[in-house]
């Protein structure tokens, strides 16, 4: 962050989830007030995150992820993931597959990741209870948030919470690097 004052921090978000769950609608709702389209499904926006101006890249996946190689490349390029489902069973089950694929590709036990139950405005069609979704999120040690791309409920929250997770992860990784560098120096000092 402070290390390079000229470049804004950039946080890379990937939208994943079954077709029709609202990945595009959430992305467009978040982007609406100011957005630059990079290509069909990829967006960049400047936002103020806790007082710091940053950029967010959003890759809104759409079915191409059926091709494993393309999907893996997308997942590799992401720093954080919004895993969206409808509060209806089929897309909820798919979230477990998405999470597994992401962790495999990232070669990590945990990555910045939010479980997002979308279309909260359609409460009468709900099939997955809040408690069931929360239990899965807890098991994964991630947050569960319900959104509506229609009413805008929690739209900013999911993107900003994810960016905070990404930022925290980058700071942690930075510390690790500094530590191992310091350790290497210390080792050398001992030899000398
Ligand atoms: P994607 O395939 O995950 O990108 O899903 P889309 O964003 O294309 O959404 C699928 C359909 O659901 C579209 O007709 C959207 O207008 C609608 N939709 C998306 N989010 C919501 C929501 O929160 N509430 C309601 N009522 N409809 C939504
Ligand atoms: Mg879409």
PDB file of C-alpha atoms in Angstrom, residues 52-140:
ATOM      1  CA  UNK A  52      -8.020   4.470   0.818  1.00  0.00           C
ATOM      2  CA  UNK A  53      -8.677   4.843  -2.906  1.00  0.00           C
ATOM      3  CA  UNK A  54      -8.312   1.436  -4.532  1.00  0.00           C
ATOM      4  CA  UNK A  55      -9.329  -0.288  -7.735  1.00  0.00           C
ATOM      5  CA  UNK A  56     -11.390  -3.412  -8.000  1.00  0.00           C
ATOM      6  CA  UNK A  57     -11.388  -5.779 -10.957  1.00  0.00           C
ATOM      7  CA  UNK A  58     -14.436  -8.004 -11.226  1.00  0.00           C
ATOM      8  CA  UNK A  59     -14.486 -11.039 -13.483  1.00  0.00           C
ATOM      9  CA  UNK A  60     -18.078 -12.137 -13.894  1.00  0.00           C
ATOM     10  CA  UNK A  61     -17.845 -15.756 -15.049  1.00  0.00           C
ATOM     11  CA  UNK A  62     -20.623 -17.136 -17.246  1.00  0.00           C
ATOM     12  CA  UNK A  63     -20.604 -20.758 -18.277  1.00  0.00           C
ATOM     13  CA  UNK A  64     -17.117 -20.720 -19.824  1.00  0.00           C
ATOM     14  CA  UNK A  65     -16.093 -22.306 -16.552  1.00  0.00           C
ATOM     15  CA  UNK A  66     -17.491 -25.589 -17.868  1.00  0.00           C
ATOM     16  CA  UNK A  67     -14.144 -25.874 -19.651  1.00  0.00           C
ATOM     17  CA  UNK A  68     -11.785 -26.886 -16.872  1.00  0.00           C
ATOM     18  CA  UNK A  69      -8.687 -25.188 -18.313  1.00  0.00           C
ATOM     19  CA  UNK A  70     -10.428 -21.844 -18.810  1.00  0.00           C
ATOM     20  CA  UNK A  71     -12.032 -22.069 -15.399  1.00  0.00           C
ATOM     21  CA  UNK A  72      -8.721 -22.858 -13.698  1.00  0.00           C
ATOM     22  CA  UNK A  73      -7.092 -19.851 -15.372  1.00  0.00           C
ATOM     23  CA  UNK A  74      -9.878 -17.573 -14.138  1.00  0.00           C
ATOM     24  CA  UNK A  75      -9.606 -18.937 -10.630  1.00  0.00           C
ATOM     25  CA  UNK A  76      -5.820 -18.603 -10.626  1.00  0.00           C
ATOM     26  CA  UNK A  77      -6.091 -14.940 -11.601  1.00  0.00           C
ATOM     27  CA  UNK A  78      -8.482 -14.117  -8.759  1.00  0.00           C
ATOM     28  CA  UNK A  79      -7.528 -12.866  -5.320  1.00  0.00           C
ATOM     29  CA  UNK A  80     -11.001 -13.182  -3.813  1.00  0.00           C
ATOM     30  CA  UNK A  81     -14.225 -14.927  -4.685  1.00  0.00           C
ATOM     31  CA  UNK A  82     -17.913 -14.155  -4.328  1.00  0.00           C
ATOM     32  CA  UNK A  83     -19.576 -17.550  -4.523  1.00  0.00           C
ATOM     33  CA  UNK A  84     -23.207 -16.871  -5.359  1.00  0.00           C
ATOM     34  CA  UNK A  85     -26.194 -19.176  -5.117  1.00  0.00           C
ATOM     35  CA  UNK A  86     -29.941 -18.757  -5.106  1.00  0.00           C
ATOM     36  CA  UNK A  87     -31.688 -19.643  -1.933  1.00  0.00           C
ATOM     37  CA  UNK A  88     -32.825 -22.708  -3.914  1.00  0.00           C
ATOM     38  CA  UNK A  89     -31.165 -26.135  -3.531  1.00  0.00           C
ATOM     39  CA  UNK A  90     -29.404 -26.907  -6.808  1.00  0.00           C
ATOM     40  CA  UNK A  91     -27.174 -23.855  -6.960  1.00  0.00           C
ATOM     41  CA  UNK A  92     -26.449 -24.199  -3.230  1.00  0.00           C
ATOM     42  CA  UNK A  93     -25.047 -27.694  -3.761  1.00  0.00           C
ATOM     43  CA  UNK A  94     -22.850 -26.342  -6.570  1.00  0.00           C
ATOM     44  CA  UNK A  95     -21.118 -23.895  -4.192  1.00  0.00           C
ATOM     45  CA  UNK A  96     -19.223 -26.827  -2.657  1.00  0.00           C
ATOM     46  CA  UNK A  97     -17.850 -27.766  -6.097  1.00  0.00           C
ATOM     47  CA  UNK A  98     -16.820 -24.185  -6.824  1.00  0.00           C
ATOM     48  CA  UNK A  99     -15.052 -23.905  -3.462  1.00  0.00           C
ATOM     49  CA  UNK A 100     -13.223 -27.186  -3.991  1.00  0.00           C
ATOM     50  CA  UNK A 101     -12.083 -26.144  -7.477  1.00  0.00           C
ATOM     51  CA  UNK A 102     -10.911 -22.744  -6.242  1.00  0.00           C
ATOM     52  CA  UNK A 103      -8.882 -24.161  -3.335  1.00  0.00           C
ATOM     53  CA  UNK A 104      -7.332 -26.795  -5.600  1.00  0.00           C
ATOM     54  CA  UNK A 105      -6.275 -24.246  -8.206  1.00  0.00           C
ATOM     55  CA  UNK A 106      -5.010 -21.731  -5.610  1.00  0.00           C
ATOM     56  CA  UNK A 107      -3.216 -24.520  -3.697  1.00  0.00           C
ATOM     57  CA  UNK A 108      -4.428 -23.002  -0.419  1.00  0.00           C
ATOM     58  CA  UNK A 109      -6.560 -24.153   2.515  1.00  0.00           C
ATOM     59  CA  UNK A 110      -8.290 -20.816   2.570  1.00  0.00           C
ATOM     60  CA  UNK A 111      -8.694 -17.832   0.243  1.00  0.00           C
ATOM     61  CA  UNK A 112     -10.680 -14.589   0.550  1.00  0.00           C
ATOM     62  CA  UNK A 113     -14.149 -15.948  -0.144  1.00  0.00           C
ATOM     63  CA  UNK A 114     -17.739 -15.021   0.705  1.00  0.00           C
ATOM     64  CA  UNK A 115     -20.740 -17.282   0.406  1.00  0.00           C
ATOM     65  CA  UNK A 116     -23.538 -15.159  -1.071  1.00  0.00           C
ATOM     66  CA  UNK A 117     -27.226 -16.120  -1.063  1.00  0.00           C
ATOM     67  CA  UNK A 118     -28.789 -13.889  -3.724  1.00  0.00           C
ATOM     68  CA  UNK A 119     -32.384 -12.864  -4.520  1.00  0.00           C
ATOM     69  CA  UNK A 120     -33.222 -12.257  -0.882  1.00  0.00           C
ATOM     70  CA  UNK A 121     -36.171 -10.191  -2.149  1.00  0.00           C
ATOM     71  CA  UNK A 122     -37.877 -13.430  -3.224  1.00  0.00           C
ATOM     72  CA  UNK A 123     -38.325 -14.710   0.320  1.00  0.00           C
ATOM     73  CA  UNK A 124     -41.424 -16.760  -0.569  1.00  0.00           C
ATOM     74  CA  UNK A 125     -39.396 -18.950  -2.956  1.00  0.00           C
ATOM     75  CA  UNK A 126     -36.708 -19.741  -0.395  1.00  0.00           C
ATOM     76  CA  UNK A 127     -35.655 -23.406  -0.206  1.00  0.00           C
ATOM     77  CA  UNK A 128     -32.326 -23.114   1.601  1.00  0.00           C
ATOM     78  CA  UNK A 129     -32.747 -21.820   5.141  1.00  0.00           C
ATOM     79  CA  UNK A 130     -30.428 -19.163   6.539  1.00  0.00           C
ATOM     80  CA  UNK A 131     -29.227 -21.623   9.195  1.00  0.00           C
ATOM     81  CA  UNK A 132     -28.242 -24.241   6.603  1.00  0.00           C
ATOM     82  CA  UNK A 133     -26.262 -21.700   4.577  1.00  0.00           C
ATOM     83  CA  UNK A 134     -24.659 -20.261   7.712  1.00  0.00           C
ATOM     84  CA  UNK A 135     -23.608 -23.739   8.849  1.00  0.00           C
ATOM     85  CA  UNK A 136     -21.821 -24.336   5.541  1.00  0.00           C
ATOM     86  CA  UNK A 137     -20.100 -20.947   5.759  1.00  0.00           C
ATOM     87  CA  UNK A 138     -18.988 -21.683   9.319  1.00  0.00           C
ATOM     88  CA  UNK A 139     -17.619 -25.046   8.253  1.00  0.00           C
ATOM     89  CA  UNK A 140     -15.541 -23.223   5.626  1.00  0.00           C
TER      90      UNK A 140
END
